[in-house]
Amino acid sequence: MKRFTIAHISDIHLPLETIQFSKLSLCNKRFLSFLSWKKRRLILQKKNLDLIIQDMIAHSPDLVLISGDLTNLALPEEFKQAAEWLHQLPFPNIRVVPGNHDCLVKTQWYNTHAYWTPWTKAYAQEDYPIVTKTDTAAIIGISTGVPTLPFFASGYIDRDQLERIKEALHKAKKEKLFRIVMLHHPPVSGITKERKALRNRKELKKILSEEGAEMILYGHTHKTTTTKFLHTNIPMLGIASASSNAVRIQRQAAWRKITLESQEDMLHVNFSVRTLDKQQQFIERSSFYLNHKP
């Protein structure tokens, strides 16, 4: 029996206190996000993120998936800081997709997202979705982050990327791989406010309904949820911020553990959540099993 373990985290929001930036760099939408950060910095704590990473290390994941929002203001210095943080992680494989905070305003690729190429495998926005394959699975990483107007945190997937997503899902199905879709924004309505939602989610829902998928991972809501995609049995799994210091259990810092075990002609999948409680102890909960026949 072969076992492959995946860890999923999201909405890291690395500390802004250590970043040096000018007042001029805040003369746009970043200023509003900076004011928001001044309130949220008490909720998003690096010490909690460090404990999450330590717990992940103890479980030795083969692949770590990060579904966006490593930054707060999408400053070039934040992208460099995040790259240094990623480089120091002791995991064999890491994949990252951007979130809305990582695309807060229009930036130059070479001094922002280019720093993350070792982990996104994207050399330009046109490279998404990024497909990462294992012996039994295909992880399809979608970019939904785009610059938006003030007070909006919505996502969008351009038409060309939608076509490539459809092709990637179709190809992975022919290869009999367990298809995991990772994106920042939830792909359906009702999970977040409209001003924070994926704007063209209907187009993505149509593709997912037609081509199928076996699991959907997302972040953005800072809430751990386990639901199903529309009228299917596809698990649709949200995860809280890995830095969260919140009181409510759904919003406490957490990571999702996904284990794939292949045996003969069947793939056994277990997924659970490890949550950091207020006593700084980990609780493993919401353990589910499914069997997948390629």
XYZ file of C-alpha atoms in Angstrom:
294
model
C 0.000 0.000 0.000
C 1.388 3.386 -1.043
C 0.610 6.415 1.126
C 0.818 10.057 0.079
C 0.066 12.865 2.546
C -0.986 16.398 1.620
C -1.188 19.372 3.983
C -3.395 22.340 3.081
C -3.069 25.801 4.672
C -4.220 29.242 3.621
C -4.416 32.965 4.408
C -1.081 33.175 6.179
C -0.761 36.975 6.098
C 2.867 37.141 7.176
C 3.677 39.977 9.644
C 3.783 43.456 8.197
C 5.699 44.937 11.132
C 9.037 43.763 9.746
C 8.422 45.317 6.313
C 9.861 48.709 5.416
C 7.773 50.707 2.972
C 7.128 54.329 2.114
C 3.939 56.303 2.649
C 3.874 56.805 -1.120
C 3.323 53.058 -1.626
C 0.037 53.383 0.288
C -1.413 56.023 -2.034
C -3.943 53.590 -3.523
C -6.174 50.758 -2.346
C -3.331 49.573 -0.115
C -4.151 52.366 2.336
C -7.558 50.860 3.155
C -6.015 47.416 3.549
C -3.355 48.923 5.793
C -6.074 50.334 8.073
C -7.772 46.935 8.056
C -4.491 45.230 8.922
C -4.015 47.477 11.951
C -7.187 45.917 13.359
C -6.506 42.351 12.214
C -2.890 42.125 13.356
C -4.099 41.102 16.824
C -6.053 38.223 15.277
C -3.429 37.077 12.765
C -0.409 36.026 14.806
C 2.890 34.628 13.511
C 3.264 32.538 16.686
C 0.175 30.552 15.701
C 1.512 30.021 12.192
C 4.783 28.732 13.671
C 2.865 26.177 15.774
C 0.869 25.089 12.714
C 4.086 24.532 10.757
C 5.640 22.575 13.639
C 2.611 20.292 13.770
C 2.712 19.789 10.010
C 6.403 18.871 10.223
C 5.537 16.196 12.802
C 3.185 14.588 10.239
C 5.741 14.672 7.383
C 3.517 15.706 4.457
C 4.771 14.811 0.983
C 3.170 17.946 -0.456
C 2.074 21.248 1.085
C -0.632 23.297 -0.625
C -1.059 27.005 0.182
C -4.159 28.626 -1.263
C -3.150 32.266 -1.194
C -2.913 35.449 0.847
C 0.652 35.174 2.067
C 0.825 38.974 1.973
C -1.309 41.819 3.314
C -0.751 44.692 0.887
C 0.949 43.005 -2.097
C 4.084 45.093 -1.548
C 7.248 43.892 -3.324
C 8.932 43.625 0.083
C 6.166 41.288 1.247
C 6.706 38.987 -1.730
C 10.407 38.814 -0.861
C 9.582 38.108 2.779
C 7.194 35.333 1.769
C 9.793 33.812 -0.562
C 12.314 33.722 2.281
C 9.728 32.103 4.552
C 8.829 29.490 1.932
C 12.495 28.734 1.301
C 13.039 27.953 4.971
C 10.185 25.437 5.208
C 11.512 21.841 5.469
C 8.949 20.252 3.151
C 9.927 18.356 -0.026
C 7.250 19.957 -2.206
C 5.194 23.138 -1.846
C 2.647 24.620 -4.233
C 1.162 28.094 -3.921
C -1.652 29.941 -5.694
C -2.240 33.693 -5.144
C -5.088 35.193 -3.147
C -6.830 38.547 -3.371
C -4.359 40.227 -0.982
C -1.485 39.024 -3.177
C -3.158 40.791 -6.110
C -4.483 43.799 -4.210
C -3.309 46.301 -6.823
C -1.724 46.040 -10.231
C 1.961 45.186 -9.797
C 4.955 44.350 -11.932
C 5.454 40.608 -12.138
C 9.250 40.693 -11.928
C 9.393 42.284 -8.459
C 6.353 40.587 -6.906
C 4.962 37.230 -8.057
C 8.221 36.285 -9.773
C 9.746 35.705 -6.327
C 7.310 32.810 -5.843
C 8.031 30.950 -9.071
C 9.811 28.025 -7.296
C 6.521 27.285 -5.522
C 3.895 28.469 -8.000
C 5.735 27.122 -11.062
C 4.264 30.137 -12.871
C 6.485 32.409 -14.926
C 3.521 34.605 -15.899
C -0.172 34.877 -15.102
C -0.852 32.955 -18.315
C 0.760 29.826 -16.806
C -2.242 29.107 -14.566
C -3.666 26.655 -13.812
C -0.596 24.883 -12.487
C -0.887 21.099 -12.539
C 1.143 19.036 -10.068
C 0.994 15.259 -10.524
C 1.769 12.370 -8.202
C 1.378 8.638 -8.824
C -2.316 8.829 -7.915
C -3.365 12.487 -7.977
C -3.355 15.689 -9.996
C -3.478 18.974 -8.097
C -4.864 21.740 -10.293
C -3.920 25.151 -8.877
C -6.118 28.002 -10.118
C -5.362 31.710 -9.865
C -8.425 33.774 -8.847
C -6.633 36.853 -7.501
C -7.108 40.076 -9.463
C -6.888 43.775 -8.571
C -10.285 45.150 -7.537
C -11.898 48.442 -6.560
C -11.699 49.689 -2.947
C -13.892 47.730 -0.497
C -13.974 44.726 -2.858
C -12.076 41.449 -2.451
C -13.650 39.494 -5.291
C -11.910 37.045 -7.591
C -11.989 36.384 -11.303
C -10.757 33.714 -13.726
C -10.156 34.877 -17.282
C -11.564 32.964 -20.232
C -8.225 31.521 -21.337
C -7.528 30.111 -17.894
C -11.027 28.605 -17.769
C -10.284 26.755 -20.993
C -6.996 25.481 -19.610
C -8.744 24.346 -16.410
C -11.214 22.356 -18.479
C -8.396 20.738 -20.456
C -6.437 19.911 -17.282
C -9.442 18.256 -15.618
C -10.221 16.272 -18.751
C -6.638 15.091 -19.201
C -6.260 14.080 -15.546
C -9.486 12.089 -15.747
C -8.192 10.187 -18.777
C -5.023 9.468 -16.805
C -7.214 8.095 -13.973
C -5.844 10.521 -11.398
C -7.588 11.789 -8.269
C -8.225 15.427 -9.165
C -7.782 18.029 -6.429
C -8.703 21.585 -7.385
C -7.060 24.330 -5.298
C -8.060 27.989 -5.490
C -8.360 30.949 -3.141
C -11.990 31.994 -3.584
C -14.829 29.505 -2.953
C -16.267 28.331 -6.300
C -19.953 28.578 -5.303
C -22.397 31.192 -4.024
C -23.462 31.687 -0.441
C -20.144 31.075 1.297
C -18.951 34.675 1.349
C -20.383 38.117 0.670
C -20.884 39.057 -2.960
C -18.203 41.773 -2.844
C -15.719 39.068 -1.795
C -16.958 36.279 -4.072
C -15.590 34.762 -7.269
C -17.328 36.909 -9.887
C -17.545 34.366 -12.697
C -18.144 31.326 -10.505
C -20.967 30.184 -12.806
C -18.463 29.503 -15.579
C -16.196 27.553 -13.239
C -19.131 25.629 -11.776
C -20.153 24.612 -15.292
C -16.671 23.258 -16.020
C -16.480 21.392 -12.711
C -19.942 19.947 -13.256
C -19.109 18.778 -16.788
C -15.555 17.527 -16.294
C -15.798 16.543 -12.653
C -13.257 16.653 -9.820
C -12.677 14.582 -6.723
C -11.908 17.330 -4.190
C -11.947 21.145 -3.984
C -9.753 23.127 -1.569
C -10.092 26.847 -0.911
C -9.306 29.593 1.628
C -10.333 33.279 1.662
C -13.146 32.992 4.246
C -10.815 32.414 7.226
C -13.198 29.646 8.246
C -12.859 25.853 8.351
C -15.783 24.248 6.538
C -16.601 20.832 5.098
C -19.372 20.801 2.515
C -20.127 19.264 -0.876
C -19.967 20.861 -4.278
C -23.518 21.602 -5.460
C -25.544 18.398 -5.885
C -22.548 16.069 -5.958
C -20.449 14.061 -3.514
C -17.326 16.141 -4.244
C -15.870 17.359 -0.921
C -15.492 21.141 -0.925
C -13.136 22.046 1.892
C -12.374 25.489 3.289
C -9.651 26.128 5.847
C -9.199 28.876 8.430
C -6.223 31.226 8.419
C -3.094 29.410 9.565
C -2.222 32.504 11.627
C -5.590 32.968 13.308
C -5.926 33.739 16.997
C -9.733 33.692 16.891
C -11.961 32.331 19.642
C -14.578 30.527 17.537
C -13.421 27.026 16.644
C -14.226 27.373 12.927
C -11.903 30.369 12.752
C -9.045 29.072 14.881
C -5.709 28.402 13.180
C -5.822 25.053 11.406
C -4.420 22.869 8.665
C -6.087 20.103 6.704
C -4.482 16.695 6.424
C -5.310 14.609 3.351
C -4.009 11.055 3.037
C -4.194 9.058 -0.173
C -3.578 5.310 0.078
C -3.629 3.162 -3.039
C -4.438 -0.533 -2.707
C -4.916 -2.709 -5.752
C -7.524 -0.901 -7.894
C -8.868 1.380 -5.167
C -7.706 4.698 -3.724
C -8.622 5.268 -0.092
C -8.798 8.939 0.898
C -8.935 10.292 4.444
C -9.193 14.001 5.206
C -9.287 15.680 8.595
C -8.563 19.032 10.250
C -5.996 19.740 12.929
C -7.036 22.856 14.842
C -4.967 24.887 17.297
C -7.238 25.623 20.265
C -6.989 28.457 22.797
C -4.809 26.298 25.058
C -2.301 25.998 22.192
C -3.132 22.304 21.832
C -4.027 20.529 18.608
C -7.374 18.849 18.170
C -7.908 16.560 15.187
C -11.510 16.576 14.070
C -13.868 16.223 11.119
C -12.306 12.994 9.878
C -13.913 11.679 6.695
C -13.184 8.763 4.392
C -13.971 8.141 0.775
C -13.040 5.465 -1.697
C -12.171 6.343 -5.252
C -11.921 3.867 -8.079
C -9.848 5.339 -10.945
